[in-house]
Short mmCIF file of C-alpha atoms (C1' of nucleotides) in Angstrom, two decimals:
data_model
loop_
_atom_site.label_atom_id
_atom_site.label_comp_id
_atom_site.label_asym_id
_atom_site.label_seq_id
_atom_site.Cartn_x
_atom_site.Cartn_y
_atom_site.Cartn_z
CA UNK A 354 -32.38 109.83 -52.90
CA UNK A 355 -35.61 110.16 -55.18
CA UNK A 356 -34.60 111.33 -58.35
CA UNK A 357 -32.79 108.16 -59.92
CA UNK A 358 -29.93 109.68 -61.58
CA UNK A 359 -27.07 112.40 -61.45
CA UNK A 360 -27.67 115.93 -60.50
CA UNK A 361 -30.33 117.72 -62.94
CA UNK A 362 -28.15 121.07 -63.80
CA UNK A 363 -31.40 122.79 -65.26
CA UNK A 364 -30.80 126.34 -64.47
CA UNK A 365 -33.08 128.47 -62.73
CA UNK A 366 -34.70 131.71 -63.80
CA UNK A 367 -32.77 133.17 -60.80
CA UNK A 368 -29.58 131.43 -62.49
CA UNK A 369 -30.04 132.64 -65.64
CA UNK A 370 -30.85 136.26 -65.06
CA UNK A 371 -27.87 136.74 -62.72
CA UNK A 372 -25.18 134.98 -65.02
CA UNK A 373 -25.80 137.34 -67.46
CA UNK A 374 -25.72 140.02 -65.42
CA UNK A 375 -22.53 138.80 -63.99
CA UNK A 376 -20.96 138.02 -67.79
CA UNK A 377 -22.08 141.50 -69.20
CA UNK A 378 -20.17 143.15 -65.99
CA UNK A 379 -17.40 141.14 -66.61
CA UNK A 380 -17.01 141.81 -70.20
CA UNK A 381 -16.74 145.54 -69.23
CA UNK A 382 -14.47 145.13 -66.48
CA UNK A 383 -11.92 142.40 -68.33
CA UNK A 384 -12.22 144.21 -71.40
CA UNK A 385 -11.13 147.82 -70.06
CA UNK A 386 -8.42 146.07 -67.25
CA UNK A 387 -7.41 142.55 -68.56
CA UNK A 388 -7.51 139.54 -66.80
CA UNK A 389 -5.33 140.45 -64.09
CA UNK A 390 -6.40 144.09 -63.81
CA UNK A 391 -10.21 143.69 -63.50
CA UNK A 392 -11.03 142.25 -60.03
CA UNK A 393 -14.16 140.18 -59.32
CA UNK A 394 -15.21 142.72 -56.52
CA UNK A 395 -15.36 145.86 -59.48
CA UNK A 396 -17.57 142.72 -61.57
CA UNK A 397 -19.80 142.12 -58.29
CA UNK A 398 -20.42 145.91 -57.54
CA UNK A 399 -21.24 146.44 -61.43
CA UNK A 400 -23.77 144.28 -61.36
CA UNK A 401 -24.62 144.67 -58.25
CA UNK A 402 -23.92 141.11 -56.45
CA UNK A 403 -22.16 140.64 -53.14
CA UNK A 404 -18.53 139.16 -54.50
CA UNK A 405 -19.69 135.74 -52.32
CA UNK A 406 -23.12 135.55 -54.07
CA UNK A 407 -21.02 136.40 -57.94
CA UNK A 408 -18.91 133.33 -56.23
CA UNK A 409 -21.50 131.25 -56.32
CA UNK A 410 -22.68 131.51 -59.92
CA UNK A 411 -18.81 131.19 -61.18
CA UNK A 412 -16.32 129.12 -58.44
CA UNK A 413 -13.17 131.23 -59.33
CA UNK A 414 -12.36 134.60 -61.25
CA UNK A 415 -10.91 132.38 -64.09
CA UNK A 416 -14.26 130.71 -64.91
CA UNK A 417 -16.30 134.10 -65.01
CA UNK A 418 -13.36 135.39 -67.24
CA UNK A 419 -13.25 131.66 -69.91
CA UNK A 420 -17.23 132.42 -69.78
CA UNK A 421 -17.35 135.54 -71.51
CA UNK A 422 -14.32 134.86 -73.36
CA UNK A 423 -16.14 131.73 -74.91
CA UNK A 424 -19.22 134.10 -75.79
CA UNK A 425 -17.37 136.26 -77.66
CA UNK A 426 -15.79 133.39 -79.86
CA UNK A 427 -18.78 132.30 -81.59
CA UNK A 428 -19.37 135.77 -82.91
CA UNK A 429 -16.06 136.07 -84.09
CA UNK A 430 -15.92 133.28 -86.33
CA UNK A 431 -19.13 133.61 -87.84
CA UNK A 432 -18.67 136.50 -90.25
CA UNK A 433 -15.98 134.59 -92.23
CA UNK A 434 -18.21 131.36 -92.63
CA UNK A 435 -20.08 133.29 -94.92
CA UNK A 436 -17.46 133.81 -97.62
CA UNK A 437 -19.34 131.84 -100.47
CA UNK A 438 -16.79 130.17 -103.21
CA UNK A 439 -19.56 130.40 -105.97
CA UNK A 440 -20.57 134.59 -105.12
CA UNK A 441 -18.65 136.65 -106.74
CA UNK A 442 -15.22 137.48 -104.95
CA UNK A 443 -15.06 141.40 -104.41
CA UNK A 444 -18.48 141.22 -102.95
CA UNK A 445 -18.18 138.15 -100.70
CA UNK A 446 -14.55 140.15 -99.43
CA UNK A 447 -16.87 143.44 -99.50
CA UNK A 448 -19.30 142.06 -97.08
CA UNK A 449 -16.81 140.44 -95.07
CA UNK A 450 -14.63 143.30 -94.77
CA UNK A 451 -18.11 145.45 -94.02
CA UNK A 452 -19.53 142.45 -91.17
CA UNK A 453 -15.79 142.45 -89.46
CA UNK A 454 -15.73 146.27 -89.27
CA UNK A 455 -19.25 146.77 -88.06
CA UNK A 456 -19.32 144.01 -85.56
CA UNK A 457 -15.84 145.74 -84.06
CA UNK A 458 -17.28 149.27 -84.10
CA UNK A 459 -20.57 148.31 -82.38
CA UNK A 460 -19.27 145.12 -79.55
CA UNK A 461 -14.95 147.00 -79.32
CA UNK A 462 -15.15 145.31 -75.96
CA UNK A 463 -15.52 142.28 -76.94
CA UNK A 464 -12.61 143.01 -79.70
CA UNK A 465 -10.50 144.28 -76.53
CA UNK A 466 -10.96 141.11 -74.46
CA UNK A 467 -10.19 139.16 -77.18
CA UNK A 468 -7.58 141.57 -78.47
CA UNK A 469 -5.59 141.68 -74.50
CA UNK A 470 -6.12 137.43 -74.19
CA UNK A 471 -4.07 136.75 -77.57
CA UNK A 472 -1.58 139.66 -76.35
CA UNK A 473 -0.65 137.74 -73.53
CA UNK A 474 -0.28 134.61 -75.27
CA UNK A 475 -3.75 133.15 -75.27
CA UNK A 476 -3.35 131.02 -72.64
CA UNK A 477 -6.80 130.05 -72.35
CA UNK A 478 -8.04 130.19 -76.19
CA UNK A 479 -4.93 127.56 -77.81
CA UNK A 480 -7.47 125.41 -78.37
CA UNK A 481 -9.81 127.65 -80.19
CA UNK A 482 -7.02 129.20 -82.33
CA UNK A 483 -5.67 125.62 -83.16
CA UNK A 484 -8.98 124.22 -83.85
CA UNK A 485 -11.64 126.06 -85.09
CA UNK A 486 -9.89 129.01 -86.27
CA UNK A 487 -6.98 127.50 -87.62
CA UNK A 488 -9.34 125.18 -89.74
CA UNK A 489 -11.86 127.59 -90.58
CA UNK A 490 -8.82 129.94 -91.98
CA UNK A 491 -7.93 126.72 -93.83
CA UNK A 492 -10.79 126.54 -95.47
CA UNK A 493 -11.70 129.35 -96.51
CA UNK A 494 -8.01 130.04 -97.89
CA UNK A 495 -8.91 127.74 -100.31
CA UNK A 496 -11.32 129.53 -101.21
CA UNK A 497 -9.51 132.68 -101.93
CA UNK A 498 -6.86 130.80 -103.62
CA UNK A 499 -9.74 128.70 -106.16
CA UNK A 500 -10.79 132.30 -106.85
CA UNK A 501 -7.36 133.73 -107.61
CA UNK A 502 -7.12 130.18 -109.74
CA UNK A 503 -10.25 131.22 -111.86
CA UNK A 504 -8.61 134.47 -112.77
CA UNK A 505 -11.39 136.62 -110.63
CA UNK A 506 -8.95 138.45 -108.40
CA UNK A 507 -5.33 138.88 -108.75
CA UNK A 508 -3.04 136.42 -106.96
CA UNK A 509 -2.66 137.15 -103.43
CA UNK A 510 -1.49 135.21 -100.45
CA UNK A 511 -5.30 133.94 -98.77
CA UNK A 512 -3.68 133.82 -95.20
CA UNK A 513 -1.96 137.51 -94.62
CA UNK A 514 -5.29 138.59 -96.72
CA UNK A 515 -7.30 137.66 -93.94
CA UNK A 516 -4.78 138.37 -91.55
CA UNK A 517 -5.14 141.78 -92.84
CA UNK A 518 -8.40 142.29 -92.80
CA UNK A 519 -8.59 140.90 -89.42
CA UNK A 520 -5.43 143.75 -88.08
CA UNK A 521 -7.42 146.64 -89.79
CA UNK A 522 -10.78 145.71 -89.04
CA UNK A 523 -10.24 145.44 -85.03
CA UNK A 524 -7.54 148.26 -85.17
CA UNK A 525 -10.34 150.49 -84.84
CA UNK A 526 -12.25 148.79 -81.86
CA UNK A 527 -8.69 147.78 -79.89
CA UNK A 528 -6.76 151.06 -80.65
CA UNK A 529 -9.83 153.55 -80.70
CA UNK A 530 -8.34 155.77 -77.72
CA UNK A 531 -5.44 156.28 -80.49
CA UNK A 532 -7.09 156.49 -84.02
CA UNK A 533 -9.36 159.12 -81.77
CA UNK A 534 -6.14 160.89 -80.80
CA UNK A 535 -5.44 161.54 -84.09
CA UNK A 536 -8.46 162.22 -85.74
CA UNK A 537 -9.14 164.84 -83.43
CA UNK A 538 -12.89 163.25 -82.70
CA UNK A 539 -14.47 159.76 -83.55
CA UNK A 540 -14.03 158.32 -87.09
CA UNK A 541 -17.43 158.25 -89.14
CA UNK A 542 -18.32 154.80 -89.65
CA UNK A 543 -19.43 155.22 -93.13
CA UNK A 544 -15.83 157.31 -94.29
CA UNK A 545 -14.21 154.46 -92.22
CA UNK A 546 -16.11 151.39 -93.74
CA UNK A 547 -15.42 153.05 -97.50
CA UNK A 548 -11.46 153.52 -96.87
CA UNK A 549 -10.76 150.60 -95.43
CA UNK A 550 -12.55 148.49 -98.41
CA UNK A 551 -10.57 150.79 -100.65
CA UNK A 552 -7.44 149.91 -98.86
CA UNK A 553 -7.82 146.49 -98.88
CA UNK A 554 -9.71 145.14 -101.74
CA UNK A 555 -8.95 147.74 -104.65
CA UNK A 556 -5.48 145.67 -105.36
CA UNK A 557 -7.35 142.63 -105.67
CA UNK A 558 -9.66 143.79 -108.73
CA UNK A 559 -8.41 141.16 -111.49
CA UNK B 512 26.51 172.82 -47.62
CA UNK B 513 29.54 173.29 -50.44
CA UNK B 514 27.85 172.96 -53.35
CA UNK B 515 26.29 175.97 -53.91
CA UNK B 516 23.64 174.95 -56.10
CA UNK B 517 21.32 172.38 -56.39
CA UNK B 518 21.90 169.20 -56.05
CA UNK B 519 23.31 167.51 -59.62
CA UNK B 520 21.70 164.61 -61.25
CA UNK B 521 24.97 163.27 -62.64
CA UNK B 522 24.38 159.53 -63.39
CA UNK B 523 27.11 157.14 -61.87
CA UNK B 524 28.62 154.21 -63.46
CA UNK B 525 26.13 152.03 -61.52
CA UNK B 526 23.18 154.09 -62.02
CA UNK B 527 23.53 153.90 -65.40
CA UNK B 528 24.09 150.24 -65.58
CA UNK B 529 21.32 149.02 -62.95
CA UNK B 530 18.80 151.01 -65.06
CA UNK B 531 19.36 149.61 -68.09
CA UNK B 532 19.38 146.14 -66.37
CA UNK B 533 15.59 147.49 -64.99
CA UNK B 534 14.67 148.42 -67.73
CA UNK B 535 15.45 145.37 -70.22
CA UNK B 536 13.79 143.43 -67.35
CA UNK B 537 10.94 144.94 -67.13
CA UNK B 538 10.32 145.57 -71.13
CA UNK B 539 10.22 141.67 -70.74
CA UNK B 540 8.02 141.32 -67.85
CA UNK B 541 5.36 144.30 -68.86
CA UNK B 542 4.98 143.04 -72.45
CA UNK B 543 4.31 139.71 -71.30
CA UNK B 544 2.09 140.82 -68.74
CA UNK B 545 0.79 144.04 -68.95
CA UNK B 546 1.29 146.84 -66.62
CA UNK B 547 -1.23 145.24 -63.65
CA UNK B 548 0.10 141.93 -64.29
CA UNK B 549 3.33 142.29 -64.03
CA UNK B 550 5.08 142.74 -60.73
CA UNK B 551 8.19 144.72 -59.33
CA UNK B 552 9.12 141.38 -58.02
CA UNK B 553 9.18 139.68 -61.22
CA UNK B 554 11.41 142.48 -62.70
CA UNK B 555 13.57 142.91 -59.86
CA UNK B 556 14.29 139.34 -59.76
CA UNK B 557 15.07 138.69 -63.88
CA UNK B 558 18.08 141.50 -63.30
CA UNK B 559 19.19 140.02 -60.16
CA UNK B 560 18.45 143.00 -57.80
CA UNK B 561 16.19 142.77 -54.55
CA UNK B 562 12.93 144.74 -54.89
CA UNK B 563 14.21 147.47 -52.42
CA UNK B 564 17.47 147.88 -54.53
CA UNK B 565 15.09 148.49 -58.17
CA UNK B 566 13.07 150.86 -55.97
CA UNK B 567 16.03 152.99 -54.84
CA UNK B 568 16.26 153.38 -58.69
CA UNK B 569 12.47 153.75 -59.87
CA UNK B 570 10.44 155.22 -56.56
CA UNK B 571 7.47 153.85 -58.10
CA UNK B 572 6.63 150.77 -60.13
CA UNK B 573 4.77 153.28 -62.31
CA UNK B 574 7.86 155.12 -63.00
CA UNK B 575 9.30 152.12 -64.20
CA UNK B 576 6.50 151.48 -66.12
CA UNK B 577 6.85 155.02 -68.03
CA UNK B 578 10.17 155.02 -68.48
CA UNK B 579 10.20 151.94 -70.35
CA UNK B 580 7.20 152.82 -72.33
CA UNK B 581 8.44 156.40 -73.29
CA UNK B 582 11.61 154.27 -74.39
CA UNK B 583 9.98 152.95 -77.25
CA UNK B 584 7.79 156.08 -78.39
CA UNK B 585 10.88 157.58 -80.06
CA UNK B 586 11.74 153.97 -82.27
CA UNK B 587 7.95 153.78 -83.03
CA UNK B 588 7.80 157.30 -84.55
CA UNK B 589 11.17 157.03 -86.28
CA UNK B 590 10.08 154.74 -89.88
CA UNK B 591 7.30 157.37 -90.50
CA UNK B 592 9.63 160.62 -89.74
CA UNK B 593 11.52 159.27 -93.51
CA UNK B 594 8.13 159.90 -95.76
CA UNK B 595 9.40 161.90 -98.36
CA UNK B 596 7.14 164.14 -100.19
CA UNK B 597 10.18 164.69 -102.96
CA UNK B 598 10.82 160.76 -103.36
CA UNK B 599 8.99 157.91 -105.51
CA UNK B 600 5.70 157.14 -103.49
CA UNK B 601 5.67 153.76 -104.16
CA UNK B 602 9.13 153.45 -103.17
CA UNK B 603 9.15 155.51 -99.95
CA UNK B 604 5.41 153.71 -98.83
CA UNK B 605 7.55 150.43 -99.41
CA UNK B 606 10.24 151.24 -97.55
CA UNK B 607 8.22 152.54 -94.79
CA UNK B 608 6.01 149.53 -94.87
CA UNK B 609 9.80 147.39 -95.04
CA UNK B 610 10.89 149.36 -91.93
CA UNK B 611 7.45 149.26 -89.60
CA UNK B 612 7.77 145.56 -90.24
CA UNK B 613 10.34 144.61 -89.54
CA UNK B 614 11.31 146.46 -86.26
CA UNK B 615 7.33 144.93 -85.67
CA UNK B 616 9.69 141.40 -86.02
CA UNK B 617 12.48 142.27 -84.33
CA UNK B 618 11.48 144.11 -81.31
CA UNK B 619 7.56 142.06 -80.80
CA UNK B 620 8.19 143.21 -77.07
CA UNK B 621 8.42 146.56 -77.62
CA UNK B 622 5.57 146.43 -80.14
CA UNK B 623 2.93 144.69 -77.70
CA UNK B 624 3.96 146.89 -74.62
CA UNK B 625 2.60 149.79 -76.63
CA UNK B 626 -0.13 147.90 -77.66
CA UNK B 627 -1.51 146.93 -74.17
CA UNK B 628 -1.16 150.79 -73.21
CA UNK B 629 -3.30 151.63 -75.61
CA UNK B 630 -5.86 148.62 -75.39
CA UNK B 631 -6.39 150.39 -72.01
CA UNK B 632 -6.76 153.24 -72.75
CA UNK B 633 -3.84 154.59 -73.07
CA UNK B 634 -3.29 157.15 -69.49
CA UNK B 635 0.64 157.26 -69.62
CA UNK B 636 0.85 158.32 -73.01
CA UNK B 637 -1.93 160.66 -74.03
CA UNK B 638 0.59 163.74 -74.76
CA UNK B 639 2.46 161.80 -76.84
CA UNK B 640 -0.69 160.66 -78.65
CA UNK B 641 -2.49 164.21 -79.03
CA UNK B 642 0.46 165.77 -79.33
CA UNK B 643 3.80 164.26 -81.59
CA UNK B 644 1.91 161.92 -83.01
CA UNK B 645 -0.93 163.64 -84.20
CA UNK B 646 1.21 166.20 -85.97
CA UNK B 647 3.77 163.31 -87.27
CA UNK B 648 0.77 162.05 -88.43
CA UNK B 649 -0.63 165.34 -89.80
CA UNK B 650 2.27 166.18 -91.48
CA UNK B 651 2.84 162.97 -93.59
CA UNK B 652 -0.89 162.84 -94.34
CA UNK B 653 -0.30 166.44 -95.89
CA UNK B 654 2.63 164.36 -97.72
CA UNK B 655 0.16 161.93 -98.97
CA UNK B 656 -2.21 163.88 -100.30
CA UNK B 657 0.02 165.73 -102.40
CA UNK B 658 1.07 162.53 -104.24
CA UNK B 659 -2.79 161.84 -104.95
CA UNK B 660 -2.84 165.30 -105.97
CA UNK B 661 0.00 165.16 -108.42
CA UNK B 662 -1.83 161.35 -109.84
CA UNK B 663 1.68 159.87 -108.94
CA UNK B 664 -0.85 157.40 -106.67
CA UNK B 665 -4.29 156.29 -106.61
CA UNK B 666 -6.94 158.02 -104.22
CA UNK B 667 -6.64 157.61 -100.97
CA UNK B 668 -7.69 158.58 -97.25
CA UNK B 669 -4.16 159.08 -96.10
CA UNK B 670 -4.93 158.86 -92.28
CA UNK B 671 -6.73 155.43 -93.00
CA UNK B 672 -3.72 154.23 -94.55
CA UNK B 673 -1.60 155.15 -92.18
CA UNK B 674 -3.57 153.29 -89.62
CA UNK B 675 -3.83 150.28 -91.95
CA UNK B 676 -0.10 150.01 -92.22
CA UNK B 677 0.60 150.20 -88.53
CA UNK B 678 -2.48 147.91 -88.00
CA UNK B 679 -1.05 145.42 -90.55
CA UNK B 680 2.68 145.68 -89.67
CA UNK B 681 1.65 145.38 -85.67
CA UNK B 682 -0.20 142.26 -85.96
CA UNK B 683 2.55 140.08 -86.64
CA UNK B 684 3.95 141.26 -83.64
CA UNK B 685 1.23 141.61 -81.15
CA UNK B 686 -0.99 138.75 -82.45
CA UNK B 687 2.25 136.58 -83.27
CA UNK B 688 0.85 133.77 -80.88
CA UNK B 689 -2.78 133.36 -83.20
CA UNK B 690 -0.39 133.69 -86.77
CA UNK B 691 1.14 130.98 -85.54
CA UNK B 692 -1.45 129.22 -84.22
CA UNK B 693 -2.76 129.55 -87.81
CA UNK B 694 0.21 129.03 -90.00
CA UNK B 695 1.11 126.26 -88.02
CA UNK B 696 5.05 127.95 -87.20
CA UNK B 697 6.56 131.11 -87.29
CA UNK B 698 6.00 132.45 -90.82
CA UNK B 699 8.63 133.48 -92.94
CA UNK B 700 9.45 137.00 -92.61
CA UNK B 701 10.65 137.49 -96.12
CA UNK B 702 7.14 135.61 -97.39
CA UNK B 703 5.57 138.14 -94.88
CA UNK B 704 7.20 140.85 -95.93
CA UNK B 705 5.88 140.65 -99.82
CA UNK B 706 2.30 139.62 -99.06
CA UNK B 707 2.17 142.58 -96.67
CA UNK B 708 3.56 145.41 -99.11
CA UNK B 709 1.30 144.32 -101.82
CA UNK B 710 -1.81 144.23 -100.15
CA UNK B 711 -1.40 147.12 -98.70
CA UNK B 712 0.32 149.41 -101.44
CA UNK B 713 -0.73 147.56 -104.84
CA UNK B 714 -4.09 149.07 -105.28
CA UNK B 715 -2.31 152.60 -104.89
CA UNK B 716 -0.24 152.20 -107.97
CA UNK B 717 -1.89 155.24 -110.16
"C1'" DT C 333 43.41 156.90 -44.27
"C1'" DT C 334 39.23 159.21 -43.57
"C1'" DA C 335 34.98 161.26 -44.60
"C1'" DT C 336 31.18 161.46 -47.55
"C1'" DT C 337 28.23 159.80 -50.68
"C1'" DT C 338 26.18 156.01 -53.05
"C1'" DC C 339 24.38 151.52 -53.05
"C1'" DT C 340 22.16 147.31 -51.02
"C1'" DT C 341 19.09 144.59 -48.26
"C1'" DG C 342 16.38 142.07 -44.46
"C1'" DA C 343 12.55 143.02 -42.06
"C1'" DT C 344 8.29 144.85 -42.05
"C1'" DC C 345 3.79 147.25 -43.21
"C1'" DA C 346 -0.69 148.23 -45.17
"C1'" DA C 347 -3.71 147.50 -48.85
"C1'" DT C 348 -5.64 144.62 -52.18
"C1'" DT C 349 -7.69 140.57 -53.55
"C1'" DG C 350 -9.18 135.73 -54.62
"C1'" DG C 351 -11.58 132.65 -52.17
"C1'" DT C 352 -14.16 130.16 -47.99
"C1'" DC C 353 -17.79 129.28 -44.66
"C1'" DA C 354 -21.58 129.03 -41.84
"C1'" DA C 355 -25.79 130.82 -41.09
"C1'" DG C 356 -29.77 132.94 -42.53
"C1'" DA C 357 -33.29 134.57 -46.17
"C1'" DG C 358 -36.02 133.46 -50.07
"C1'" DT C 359 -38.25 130.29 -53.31
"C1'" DT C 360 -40.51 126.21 -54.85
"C1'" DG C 361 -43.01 121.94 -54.93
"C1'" DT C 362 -46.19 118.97 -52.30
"C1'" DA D 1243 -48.01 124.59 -43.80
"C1'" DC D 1244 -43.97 122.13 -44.37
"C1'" DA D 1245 -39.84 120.49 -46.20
"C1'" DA D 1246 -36.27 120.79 -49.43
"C1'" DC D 1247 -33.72 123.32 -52.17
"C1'" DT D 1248 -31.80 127.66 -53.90
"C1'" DC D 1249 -29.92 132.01 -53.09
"C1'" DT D 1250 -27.48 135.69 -50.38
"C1'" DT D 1251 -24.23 137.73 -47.29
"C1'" DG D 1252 -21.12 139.39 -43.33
"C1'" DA D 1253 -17.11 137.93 -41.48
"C1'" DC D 1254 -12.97 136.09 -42.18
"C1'" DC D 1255 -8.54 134.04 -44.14
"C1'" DA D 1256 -4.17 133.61 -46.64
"C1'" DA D 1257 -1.41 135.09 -50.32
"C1'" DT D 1258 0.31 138.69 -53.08
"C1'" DT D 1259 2.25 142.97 -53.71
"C1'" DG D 1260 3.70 147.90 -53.74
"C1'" DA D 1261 6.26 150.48 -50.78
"C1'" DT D 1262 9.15 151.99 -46.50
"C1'" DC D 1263 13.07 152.20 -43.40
"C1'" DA D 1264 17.01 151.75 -40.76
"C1'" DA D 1265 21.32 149.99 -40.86
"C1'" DG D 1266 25.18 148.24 -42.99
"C1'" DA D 1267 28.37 147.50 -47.25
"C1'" DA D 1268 30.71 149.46 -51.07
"C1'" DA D 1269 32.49 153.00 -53.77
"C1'" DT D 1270 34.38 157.60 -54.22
"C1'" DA D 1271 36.58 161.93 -53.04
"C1'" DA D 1272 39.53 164.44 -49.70
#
DNA sequence: TTATTTCTTGATCAATTGGTCAAGAGTTGT
DNA sequence: ACAACTCTTGACCAATTGATCAAGAAATAA
């Protein structure tokens, strides 16, 4: 027993390569199937890992599935950190609105995953939505409400705001197979991006 | 052989009782679980049937599955079938607005069954999306566009804000688990119901 | 009542699937 | 080269689950 202390968990280059292999595979296949529909043999054969040697990496089909969940929650916050009290309020909501929409039209899966876990009740975000979100949301509904204080937007209620930008934003990644039913062919991002600003922000000009 | 024809479909007493028992049950079961997750089992057992009884009803769980599902197409159509191009626009995009909400509220089951469909994909329902739909959706956009056109409302992409209200209006339904999460309870629907119709229809005023 | 049709179910099957294990192959440090 | 550790896999297991079937119970029509 050489090496004084616990277990070193420094990962190998072998480690790292094949986890995300095995997370990027597993994004696709959660994200089209949900948690219960995507099996870990599709996620082993898309990446091309026996299903014992993907076992290995991840113990059970619930920790490859929290893994790529977690990745995705980082990037969904971080757009709405920006929103900066002291810029001026139709372009910090501008660029938000822009960021949210963008990051949903290029990453849908990840909007899907996320989309299909809170669907089903979240059972393995509460945490996140309670914590993070929730105070993040707090915050920063402060700041919409300080603006609407300072007479630079009209009033509006800062929570179903961003609760609408949020529904509108990933309606286009999560619902794509239906807004593409309808339009006949895929939206254009740049007709998509201007509309939905319009739609949202053009009541909130003071 | 009497009968000289084919054999009738007439529904008996039972028939028509059992399936509606299946059906309730399995609204609860798919909506909670989506169509892979949620099991004949389950179903069979929340209406007090055995499994082989539901299946002398439904052959197939996927018939159960679509028959529930094609339930709700004709309630989530309904709201939009009342645009009218001869009424107030304001008025008639309020009440439509009031109406999507609030069956969104009522009916959250119905709302996130259709909404897991279509996060994957949507293969039961593709006629009703290219087809009914798409012309529903034609037709009021034609509606729409001929308020802009007579400066009784603001410019606007009419298909975008049709998706925008059923993105909006959905939420609340099929993310109910991360408003609340957020807000801390359920919110109020009446609270809801303002902050939703003037976001989405104030910057339309002309 | 009797005959016919409808309804119900226990037992069972085959396929899928999450997960295990032991043994071997490959890699790394000394 | 050697030892120790990391990685990989075929075979296998147990649980779940969609679906079948034959036989009996219940309802309905004659």
């Amino acid at each position: 027993m050489p090496q004084s202390t616990a277990k070193i968990v420094q990962k190998t280059r072998i480690q790292h390569q094949n986890q995300a292999l095995i997370l990027k595979a597993a994004l696709e296949v959660f994200s089209a199937f949900g948690y219960r529909g995507g099996t870990i043999d599709q996620i082993a054969k898309k990446c091309g890992l026996s299903k014992p040697n993907l076992l290995y990496y991840f113990k059970r089909k619930e920790d490859v599935y929290v893994a790529v969940l977690e990745a995705t929650l980082a990037e969904w916050l971080e757009p709405l950190r920006g929103l900066d009290v002291n810029g001026d309020p139709i372009v910090e909501l501008t660029r938000y609105v822009s960021e949210k929409l963008e990051i949903s039209l290029k990453n849908p899966q990840a909007s899907k995953l996320f989309a299909n876990e809170i669907l089903h009740g979240a059972p393995h975000i509460q945490k996140f939505l309670k914590g993070p979100l929730r105070d993040l949301v707090e915050e920063k509904s402060a700041v919409i409400l300080e603006w609407v204080a300072q007479k630079k937007i009209a009033p509006v209620d800062p929570q179903h705001l961003i609760f609408a930008i949020w529904a509108v934003t990933q309606h286009y990644a999560d619902f794509s197979v239906q807004v593409e039913a309808i339009m006949g062919s895929e939206p254009k991002p740049d007709r998509t991006r201007k509309a939905v600003i319009e739609l949202l922000l053009r009541g909130l000009r003071a």
